[in-house]
CSV table of C-alpha atoms and ligand atoms in Angstrom, one decimal:
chain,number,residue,atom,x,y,z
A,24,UNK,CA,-141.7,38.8,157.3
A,25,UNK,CA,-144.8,39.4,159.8
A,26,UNK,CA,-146.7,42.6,160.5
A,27,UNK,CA,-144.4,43.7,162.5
A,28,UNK,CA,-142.8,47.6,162.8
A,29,UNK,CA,-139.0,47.6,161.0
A,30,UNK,CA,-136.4,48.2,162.9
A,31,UNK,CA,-133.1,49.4,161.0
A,32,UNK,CA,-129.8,50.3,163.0
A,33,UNK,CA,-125.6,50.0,162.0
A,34,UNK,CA,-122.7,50.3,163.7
A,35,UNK,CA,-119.2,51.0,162.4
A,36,UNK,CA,-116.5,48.2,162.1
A,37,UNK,CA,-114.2,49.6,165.0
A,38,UNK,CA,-112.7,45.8,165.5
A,39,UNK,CA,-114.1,45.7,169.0
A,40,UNK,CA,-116.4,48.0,170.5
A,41,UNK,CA,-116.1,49.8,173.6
A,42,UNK,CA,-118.2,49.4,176.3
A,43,UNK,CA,-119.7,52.3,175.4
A,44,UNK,CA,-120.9,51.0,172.2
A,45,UNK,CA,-122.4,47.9,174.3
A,46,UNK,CA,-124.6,49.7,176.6
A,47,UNK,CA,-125.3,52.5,174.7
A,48,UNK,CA,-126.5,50.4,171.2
A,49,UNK,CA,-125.6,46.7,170.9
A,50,UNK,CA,-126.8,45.5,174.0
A,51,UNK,CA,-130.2,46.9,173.2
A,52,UNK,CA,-130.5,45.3,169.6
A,53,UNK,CA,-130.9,41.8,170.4
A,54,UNK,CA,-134.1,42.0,172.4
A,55,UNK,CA,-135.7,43.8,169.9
A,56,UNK,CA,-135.6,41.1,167.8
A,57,UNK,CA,-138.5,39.2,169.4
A,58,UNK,CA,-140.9,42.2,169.1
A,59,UNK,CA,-139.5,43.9,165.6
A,60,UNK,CA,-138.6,42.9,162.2
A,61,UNK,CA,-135.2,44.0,162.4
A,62,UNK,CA,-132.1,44.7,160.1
A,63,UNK,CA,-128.9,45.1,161.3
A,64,UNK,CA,-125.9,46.1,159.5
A,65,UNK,CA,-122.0,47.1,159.8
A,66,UNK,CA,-121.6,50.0,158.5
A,67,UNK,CA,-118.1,49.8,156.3
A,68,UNK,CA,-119.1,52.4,153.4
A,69,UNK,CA,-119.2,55.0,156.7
A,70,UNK,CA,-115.8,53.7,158.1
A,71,UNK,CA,-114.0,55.2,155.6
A,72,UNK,CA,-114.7,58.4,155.6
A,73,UNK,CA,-111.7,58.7,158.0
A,74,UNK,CA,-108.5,57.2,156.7
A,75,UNK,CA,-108.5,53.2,157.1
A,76,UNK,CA,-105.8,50.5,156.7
A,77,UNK,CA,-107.4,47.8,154.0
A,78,UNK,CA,-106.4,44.9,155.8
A,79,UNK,CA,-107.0,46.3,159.2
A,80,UNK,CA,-110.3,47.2,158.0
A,81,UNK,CA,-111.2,43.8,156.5
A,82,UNK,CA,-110.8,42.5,159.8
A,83,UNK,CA,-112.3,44.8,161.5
A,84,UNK,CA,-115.4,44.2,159.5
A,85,UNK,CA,-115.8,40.6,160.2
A,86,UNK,CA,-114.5,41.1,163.8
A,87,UNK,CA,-117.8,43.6,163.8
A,88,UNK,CA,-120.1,40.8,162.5
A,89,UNK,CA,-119.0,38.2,165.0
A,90,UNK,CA,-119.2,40.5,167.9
A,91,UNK,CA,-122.8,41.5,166.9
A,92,UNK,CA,-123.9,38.2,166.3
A,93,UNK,CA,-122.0,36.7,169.7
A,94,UNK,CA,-124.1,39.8,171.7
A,95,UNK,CA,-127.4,37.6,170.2
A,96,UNK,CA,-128.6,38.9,167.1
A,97,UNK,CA,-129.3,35.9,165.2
A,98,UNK,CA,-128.9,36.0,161.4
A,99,UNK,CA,-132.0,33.5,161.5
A,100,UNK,CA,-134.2,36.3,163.1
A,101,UNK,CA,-133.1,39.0,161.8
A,102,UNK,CA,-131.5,40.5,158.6
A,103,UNK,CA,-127.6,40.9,159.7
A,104,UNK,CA,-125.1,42.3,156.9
A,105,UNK,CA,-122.4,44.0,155.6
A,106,UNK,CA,-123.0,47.6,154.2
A,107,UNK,CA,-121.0,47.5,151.2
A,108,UNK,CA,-122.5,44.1,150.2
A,109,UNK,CA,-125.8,45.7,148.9
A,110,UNK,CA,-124.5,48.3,146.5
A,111,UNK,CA,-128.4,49.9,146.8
A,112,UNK,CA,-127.4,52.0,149.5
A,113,UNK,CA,-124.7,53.6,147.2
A,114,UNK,CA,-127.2,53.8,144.5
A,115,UNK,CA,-129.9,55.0,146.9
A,116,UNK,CA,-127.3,57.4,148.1
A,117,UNK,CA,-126.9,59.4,144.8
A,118,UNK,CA,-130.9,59.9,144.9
A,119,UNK,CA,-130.8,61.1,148.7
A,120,UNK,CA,-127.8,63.4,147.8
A,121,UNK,CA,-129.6,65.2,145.1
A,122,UNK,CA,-132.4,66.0,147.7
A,123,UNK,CA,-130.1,67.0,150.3
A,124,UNK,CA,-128.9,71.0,150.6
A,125,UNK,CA,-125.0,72.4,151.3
A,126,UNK,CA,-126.5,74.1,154.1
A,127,UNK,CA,-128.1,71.3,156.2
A,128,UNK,CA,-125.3,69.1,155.9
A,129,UNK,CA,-123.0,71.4,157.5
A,130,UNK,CA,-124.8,71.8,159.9
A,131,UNK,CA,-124.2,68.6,161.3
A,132,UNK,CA,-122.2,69.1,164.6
A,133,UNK,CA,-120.2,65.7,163.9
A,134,UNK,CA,-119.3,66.5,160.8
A,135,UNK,CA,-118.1,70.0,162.2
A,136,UNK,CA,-116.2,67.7,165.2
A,137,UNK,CA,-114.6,65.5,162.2
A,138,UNK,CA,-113.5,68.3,160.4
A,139,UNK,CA,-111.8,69.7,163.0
A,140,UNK,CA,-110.1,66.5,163.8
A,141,UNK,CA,-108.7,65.5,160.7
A,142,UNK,CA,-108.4,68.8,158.9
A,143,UNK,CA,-106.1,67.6,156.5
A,144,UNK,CA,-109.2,64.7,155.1
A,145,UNK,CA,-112.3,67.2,155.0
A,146,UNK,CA,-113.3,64.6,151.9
A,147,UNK,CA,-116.9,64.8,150.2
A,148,UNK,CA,-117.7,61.2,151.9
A,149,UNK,CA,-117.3,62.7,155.4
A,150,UNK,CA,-119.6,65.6,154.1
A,151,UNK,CA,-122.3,63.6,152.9
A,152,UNK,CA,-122.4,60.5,155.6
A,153,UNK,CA,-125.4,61.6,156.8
A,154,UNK,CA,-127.0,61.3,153.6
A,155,UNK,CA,-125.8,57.5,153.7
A,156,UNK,CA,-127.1,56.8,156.5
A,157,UNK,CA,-130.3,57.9,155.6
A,158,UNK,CA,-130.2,55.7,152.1
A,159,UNK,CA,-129.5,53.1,154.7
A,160,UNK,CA,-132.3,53.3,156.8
A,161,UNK,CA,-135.0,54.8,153.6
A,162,UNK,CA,-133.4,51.6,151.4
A,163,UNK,CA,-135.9,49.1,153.9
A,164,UNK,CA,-138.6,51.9,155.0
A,165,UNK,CA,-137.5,51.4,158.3
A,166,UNK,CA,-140.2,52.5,161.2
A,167,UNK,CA,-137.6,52.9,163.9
A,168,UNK,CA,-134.0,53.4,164.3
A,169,UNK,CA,-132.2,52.8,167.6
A,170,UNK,CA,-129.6,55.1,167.6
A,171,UNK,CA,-127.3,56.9,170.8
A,172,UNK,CA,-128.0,60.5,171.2
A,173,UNK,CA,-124.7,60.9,168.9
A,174,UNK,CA,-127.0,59.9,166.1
A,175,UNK,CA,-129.9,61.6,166.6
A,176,UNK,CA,-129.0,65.0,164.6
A,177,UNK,CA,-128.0,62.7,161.4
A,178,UNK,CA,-131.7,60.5,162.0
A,179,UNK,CA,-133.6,63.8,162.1
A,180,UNK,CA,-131.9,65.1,158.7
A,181,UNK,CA,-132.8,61.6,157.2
A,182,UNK,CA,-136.2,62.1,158.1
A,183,UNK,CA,-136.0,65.5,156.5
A,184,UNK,CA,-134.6,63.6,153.2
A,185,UNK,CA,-137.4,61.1,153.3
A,186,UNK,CA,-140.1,63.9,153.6
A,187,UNK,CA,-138.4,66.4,151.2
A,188,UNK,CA,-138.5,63.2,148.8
A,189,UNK,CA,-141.9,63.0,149.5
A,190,UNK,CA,-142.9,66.2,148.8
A,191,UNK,CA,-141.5,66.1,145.6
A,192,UNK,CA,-141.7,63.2,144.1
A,193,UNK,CA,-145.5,62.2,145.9
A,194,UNK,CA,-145.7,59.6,149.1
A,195,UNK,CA,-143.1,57.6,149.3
A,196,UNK,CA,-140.4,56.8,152.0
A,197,UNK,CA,-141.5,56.0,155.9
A,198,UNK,CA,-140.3,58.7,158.4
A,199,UNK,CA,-138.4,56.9,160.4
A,200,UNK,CA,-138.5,57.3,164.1
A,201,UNK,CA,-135.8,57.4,166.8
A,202,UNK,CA,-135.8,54.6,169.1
A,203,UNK,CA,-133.5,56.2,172.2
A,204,UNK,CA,-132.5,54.0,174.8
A,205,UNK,CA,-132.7,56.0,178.0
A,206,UNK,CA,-130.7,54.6,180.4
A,207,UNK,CA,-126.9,54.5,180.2
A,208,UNK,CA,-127.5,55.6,176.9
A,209,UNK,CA,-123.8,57.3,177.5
A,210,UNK,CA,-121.2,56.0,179.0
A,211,UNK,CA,-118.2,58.6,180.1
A,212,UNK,CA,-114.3,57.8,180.4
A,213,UNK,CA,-113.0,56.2,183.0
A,214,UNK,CA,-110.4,59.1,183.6
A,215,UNK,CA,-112.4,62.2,182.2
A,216,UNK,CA,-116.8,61.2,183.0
A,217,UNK,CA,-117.0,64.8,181.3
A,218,UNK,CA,-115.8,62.8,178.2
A,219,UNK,CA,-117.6,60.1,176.4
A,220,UNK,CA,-116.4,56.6,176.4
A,221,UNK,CA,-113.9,57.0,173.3
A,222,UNK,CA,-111.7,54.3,171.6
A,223,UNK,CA,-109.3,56.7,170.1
A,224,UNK,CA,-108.8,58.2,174.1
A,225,UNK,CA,-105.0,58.3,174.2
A,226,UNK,CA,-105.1,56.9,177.6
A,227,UNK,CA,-106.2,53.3,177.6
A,228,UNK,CA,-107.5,53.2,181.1
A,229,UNK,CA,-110.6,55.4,179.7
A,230,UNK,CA,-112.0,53.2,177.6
A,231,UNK,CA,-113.5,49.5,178.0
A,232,UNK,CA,-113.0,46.9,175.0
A,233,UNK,CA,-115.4,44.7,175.3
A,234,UNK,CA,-113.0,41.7,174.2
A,235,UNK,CA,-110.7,43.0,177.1
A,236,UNK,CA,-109.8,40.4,179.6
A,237,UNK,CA,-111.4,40.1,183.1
A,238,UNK,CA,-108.1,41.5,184.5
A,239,UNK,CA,-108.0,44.1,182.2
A,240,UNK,CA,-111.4,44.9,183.1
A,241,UNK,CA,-110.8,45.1,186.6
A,242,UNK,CA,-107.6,46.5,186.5
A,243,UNK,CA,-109.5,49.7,184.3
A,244,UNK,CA,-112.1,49.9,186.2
A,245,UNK,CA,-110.0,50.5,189.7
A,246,UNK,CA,-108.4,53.2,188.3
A,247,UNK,CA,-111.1,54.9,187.5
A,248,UNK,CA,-111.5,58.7,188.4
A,249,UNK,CA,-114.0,59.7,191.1
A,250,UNK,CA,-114.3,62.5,193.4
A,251,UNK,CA,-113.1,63.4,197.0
A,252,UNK,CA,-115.7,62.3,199.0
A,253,UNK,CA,-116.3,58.6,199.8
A,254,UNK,CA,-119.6,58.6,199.2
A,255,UNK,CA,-121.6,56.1,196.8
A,256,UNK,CA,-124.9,57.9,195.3
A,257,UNK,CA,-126.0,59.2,192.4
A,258,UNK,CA,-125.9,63.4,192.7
A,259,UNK,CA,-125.2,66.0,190.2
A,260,UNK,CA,-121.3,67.3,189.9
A,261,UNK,CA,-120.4,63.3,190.3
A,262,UNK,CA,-119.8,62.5,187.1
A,263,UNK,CA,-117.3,59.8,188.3
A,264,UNK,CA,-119.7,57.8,190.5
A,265,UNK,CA,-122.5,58.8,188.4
A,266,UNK,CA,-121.0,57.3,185.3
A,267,UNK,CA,-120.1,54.1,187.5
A,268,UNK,CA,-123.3,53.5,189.0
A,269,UNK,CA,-124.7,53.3,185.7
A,270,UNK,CA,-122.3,51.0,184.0
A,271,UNK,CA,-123.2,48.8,187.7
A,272,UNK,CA,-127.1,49.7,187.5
A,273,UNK,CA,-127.2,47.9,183.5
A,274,UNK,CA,-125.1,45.0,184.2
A,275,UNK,CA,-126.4,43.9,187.7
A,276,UNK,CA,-130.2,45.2,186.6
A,277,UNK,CA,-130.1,46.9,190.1
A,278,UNK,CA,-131.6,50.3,190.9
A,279,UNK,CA,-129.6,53.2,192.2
A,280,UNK,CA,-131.3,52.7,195.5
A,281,UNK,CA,-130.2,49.5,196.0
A,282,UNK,CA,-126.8,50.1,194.8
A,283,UNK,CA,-126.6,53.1,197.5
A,284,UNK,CA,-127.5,50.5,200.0
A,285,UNK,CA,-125.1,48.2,198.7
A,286,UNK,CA,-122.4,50.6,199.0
A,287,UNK,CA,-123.3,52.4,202.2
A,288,UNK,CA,-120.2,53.3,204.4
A,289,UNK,CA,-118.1,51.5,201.9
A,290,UNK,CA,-114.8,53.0,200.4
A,291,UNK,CA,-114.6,53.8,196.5
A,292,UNK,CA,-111.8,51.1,196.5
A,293,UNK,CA,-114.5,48.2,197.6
A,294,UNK,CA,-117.2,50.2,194.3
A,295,UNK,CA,-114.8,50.3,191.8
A,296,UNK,CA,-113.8,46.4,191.9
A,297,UNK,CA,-117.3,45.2,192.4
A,298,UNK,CA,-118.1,47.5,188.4
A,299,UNK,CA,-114.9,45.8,187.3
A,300,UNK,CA,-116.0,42.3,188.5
A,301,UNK,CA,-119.8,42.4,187.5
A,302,UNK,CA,-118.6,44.4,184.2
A,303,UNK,CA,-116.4,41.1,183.4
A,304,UNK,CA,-118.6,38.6,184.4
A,305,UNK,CA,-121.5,40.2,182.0
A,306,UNK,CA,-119.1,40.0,179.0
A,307,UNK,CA,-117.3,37.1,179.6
A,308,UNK,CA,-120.5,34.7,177.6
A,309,UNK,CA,-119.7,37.8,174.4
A,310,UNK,CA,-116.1,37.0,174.9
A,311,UNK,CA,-116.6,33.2,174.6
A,312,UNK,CA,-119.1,33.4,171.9
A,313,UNK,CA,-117.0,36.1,170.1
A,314,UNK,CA,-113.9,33.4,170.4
A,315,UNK,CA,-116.3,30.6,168.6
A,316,UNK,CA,-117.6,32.4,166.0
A,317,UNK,CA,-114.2,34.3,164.8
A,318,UNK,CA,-112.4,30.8,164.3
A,319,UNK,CA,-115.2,29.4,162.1
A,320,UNK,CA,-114.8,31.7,158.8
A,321,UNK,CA,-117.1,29.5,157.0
A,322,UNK,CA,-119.9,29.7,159.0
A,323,UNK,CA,-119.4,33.6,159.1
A,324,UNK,CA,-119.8,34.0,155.7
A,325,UNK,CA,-122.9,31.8,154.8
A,326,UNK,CA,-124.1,34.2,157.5
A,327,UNK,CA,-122.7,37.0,155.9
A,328,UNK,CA,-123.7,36.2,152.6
A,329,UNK,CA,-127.3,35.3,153.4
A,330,UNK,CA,-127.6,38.8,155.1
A,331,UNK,CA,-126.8,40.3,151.7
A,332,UNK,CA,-129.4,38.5,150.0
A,333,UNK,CA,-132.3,39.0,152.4
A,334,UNK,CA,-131.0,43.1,152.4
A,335,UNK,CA,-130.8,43.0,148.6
A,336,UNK,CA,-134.2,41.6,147.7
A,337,UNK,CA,-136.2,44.1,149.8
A,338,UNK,CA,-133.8,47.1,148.5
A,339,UNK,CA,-133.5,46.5,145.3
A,340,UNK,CA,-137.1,46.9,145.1
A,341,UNK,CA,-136.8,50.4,146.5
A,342,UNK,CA,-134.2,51.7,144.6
A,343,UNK,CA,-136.1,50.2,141.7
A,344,UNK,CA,-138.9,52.6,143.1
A,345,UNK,CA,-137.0,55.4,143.5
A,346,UNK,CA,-135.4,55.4,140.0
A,347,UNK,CA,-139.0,55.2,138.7
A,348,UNK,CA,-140.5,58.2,140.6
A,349,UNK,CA,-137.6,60.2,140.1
A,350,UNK,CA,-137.7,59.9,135.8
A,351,UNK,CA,-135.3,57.5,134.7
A,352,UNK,CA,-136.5,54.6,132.0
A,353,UNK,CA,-137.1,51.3,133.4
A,354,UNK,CA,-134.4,48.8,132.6
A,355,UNK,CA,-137.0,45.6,133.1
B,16,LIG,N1,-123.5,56.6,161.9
B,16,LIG,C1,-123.8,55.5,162.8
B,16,LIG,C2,-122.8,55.6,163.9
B,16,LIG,O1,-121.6,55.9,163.7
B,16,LIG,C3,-123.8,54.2,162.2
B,16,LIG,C4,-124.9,54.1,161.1
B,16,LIG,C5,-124.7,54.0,159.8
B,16,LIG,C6,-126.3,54.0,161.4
B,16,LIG,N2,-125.9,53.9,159.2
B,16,LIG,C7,-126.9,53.9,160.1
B,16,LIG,C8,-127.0,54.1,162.5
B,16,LIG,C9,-128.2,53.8,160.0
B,16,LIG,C10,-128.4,54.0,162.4
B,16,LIG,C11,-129.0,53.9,161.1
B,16,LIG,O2,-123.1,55.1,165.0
């Protein structure tokens, strides 16, 4: 690879991601490729730290792949693979967990959030994700991590890992950096823009799938919550509009100036279908691609499997490292 500053980010296999996930992360990881070595995974070893069906899973997983490859990252470019394919980030796991305290990892607001949800699964996995995530990133001495502001808590404790490691084992691991993506870095529901955009939202109408249908899409989208005024511009207290205009603002590339304009003396009705529309019309080349790719298994895992490789030879090296600096005998 070239001189370039690494670039490490994951998402988890949720079978299709929401729009949320889009704007927020995905969207963002394929131009990066052109400036940054980057590695890209899907992160399966986190997915089940909640309950999981196998075979819903398994599909999920390779649904994940295709969707990240059919939003452009290309396995050429960049390093694109399957978590649980390079068994160095459970290895490199064990390491990080021995460097990582009780306290700080309770601490960590999702895993309080997780707890709460599923208080019947509080399981040592969901404790210690953040400790994965940081063998993830260490495992390829990442420089930056795009991450949502979800993430951020978990990238600062790796960075605590890494310089903890540091400290006691001499200079070692890069800090990684966040790499935040500032605009529409959050999308909200459709029917509560208090809430974030969330999959498991029990009402469908909240939540964009980015494999949904144009009429879907636009069927969503005119149902979406607003306020009582009729009034298109961006203003504190509404979150509604607010949340709209941004989804508008990243698929058009206009500003909220022009979208004002745009919308001046026009009803919410005439707003709402124009997001659905543009929305639609922005993911219909993913849904396409997406369709291709999922219907040609092969293909899918030569890229798979070629993603494990590249991951494996530069982590491997690591972990090799790692088990060196910490004490244990060379095996070659
Ligand atoms: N925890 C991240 C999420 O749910 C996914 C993830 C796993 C990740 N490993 C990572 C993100 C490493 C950045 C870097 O979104």
């Amino acid at each position: 690879m070239e001189d370039k500053k690494l670039i490490f980010s994951a998402i988890q296999p949720t079978g299709t991601f929401t729009l949320g996930n889009y704007i927020g992360a995905v969207r963002n990881w394929a131009p990066l490729q052109n400036d940054y070595n980057c590695i890209y995974c899907v992160a399966d070893m986190h997915a089940i730290t909640v309950k999981q069906e196998p075979a819903k899973l398994r599909q999920n997983i390779l649904n994940s792949y295709a969707l990240l490859m059919a939003c452009g990252i290309d396995p050429e470019k960049s390093i694109l693979f399957i978590q649980s394919h390079a068994p160095t980030h459970a290895e490199l796991n064990w390491i990080l967990c021995c460097n990582t305290q009780y306290g700080e990892l309770s601490r960590m607001t999702q895993f309080k959030d997780k707890s709460q949800k599923h208080p019947d699964d509080i399981n040592a996995g969901l404790f210690t994700y953040p400790s994965l995530m940081a063998a993830d990133i260490l495992a390829y001495n990442a420089d930056l991590v795009p991450v949502g502001v979800d993430q951020k808590q978990h990238l600062e404790l790796s960075r605590n890992i890494a310089q903890r490691f540091n400290q006691r084992y001499g200079d070692f691991f890069t800090l990684p950096e966040p790499y935040i993506i500032d605009v529409g870095a959050k999308v909200m529901s459709l029917q509560d823009p208090t809430k974030k955009m969330s999959k498991s939202d029990e009402n469908p109408n909240a939540c964009i799938l980015i494999l949904d249908g144009k009429d879907t899409i636009v069927r969503k989208f005119k149902r979406a919550v607003t306020d009582s005024e009729a009034e298109v511009c961006f203003r504190e207290g509404k979150d509604g509009i607010n949340n709209l205009m941004t989804i508008y603002s990243v698929v058009t590339g206009k500003d909220f100036a022009s979208i004002e304009a745009e919308f001046a003396g026009k009803g919410y009705g005439d707003f709402k279908l124009a997001v659905g529309e543009a929305v639609a019309d922005h993911l219909e080349p993913v849904r396409t691609e997406f369709a291709r790719l999922i219907a040609d298994k092969a293909y899918l895992k030569k890229c798979y499997t070629e993603g494990a490789e590249r991951a494996m030879r530069i982590s491997t090296r690591t972990v090799a490292k790692v088990y060196h600096k910490v004490g244990f005998v060379d095996l070659k």
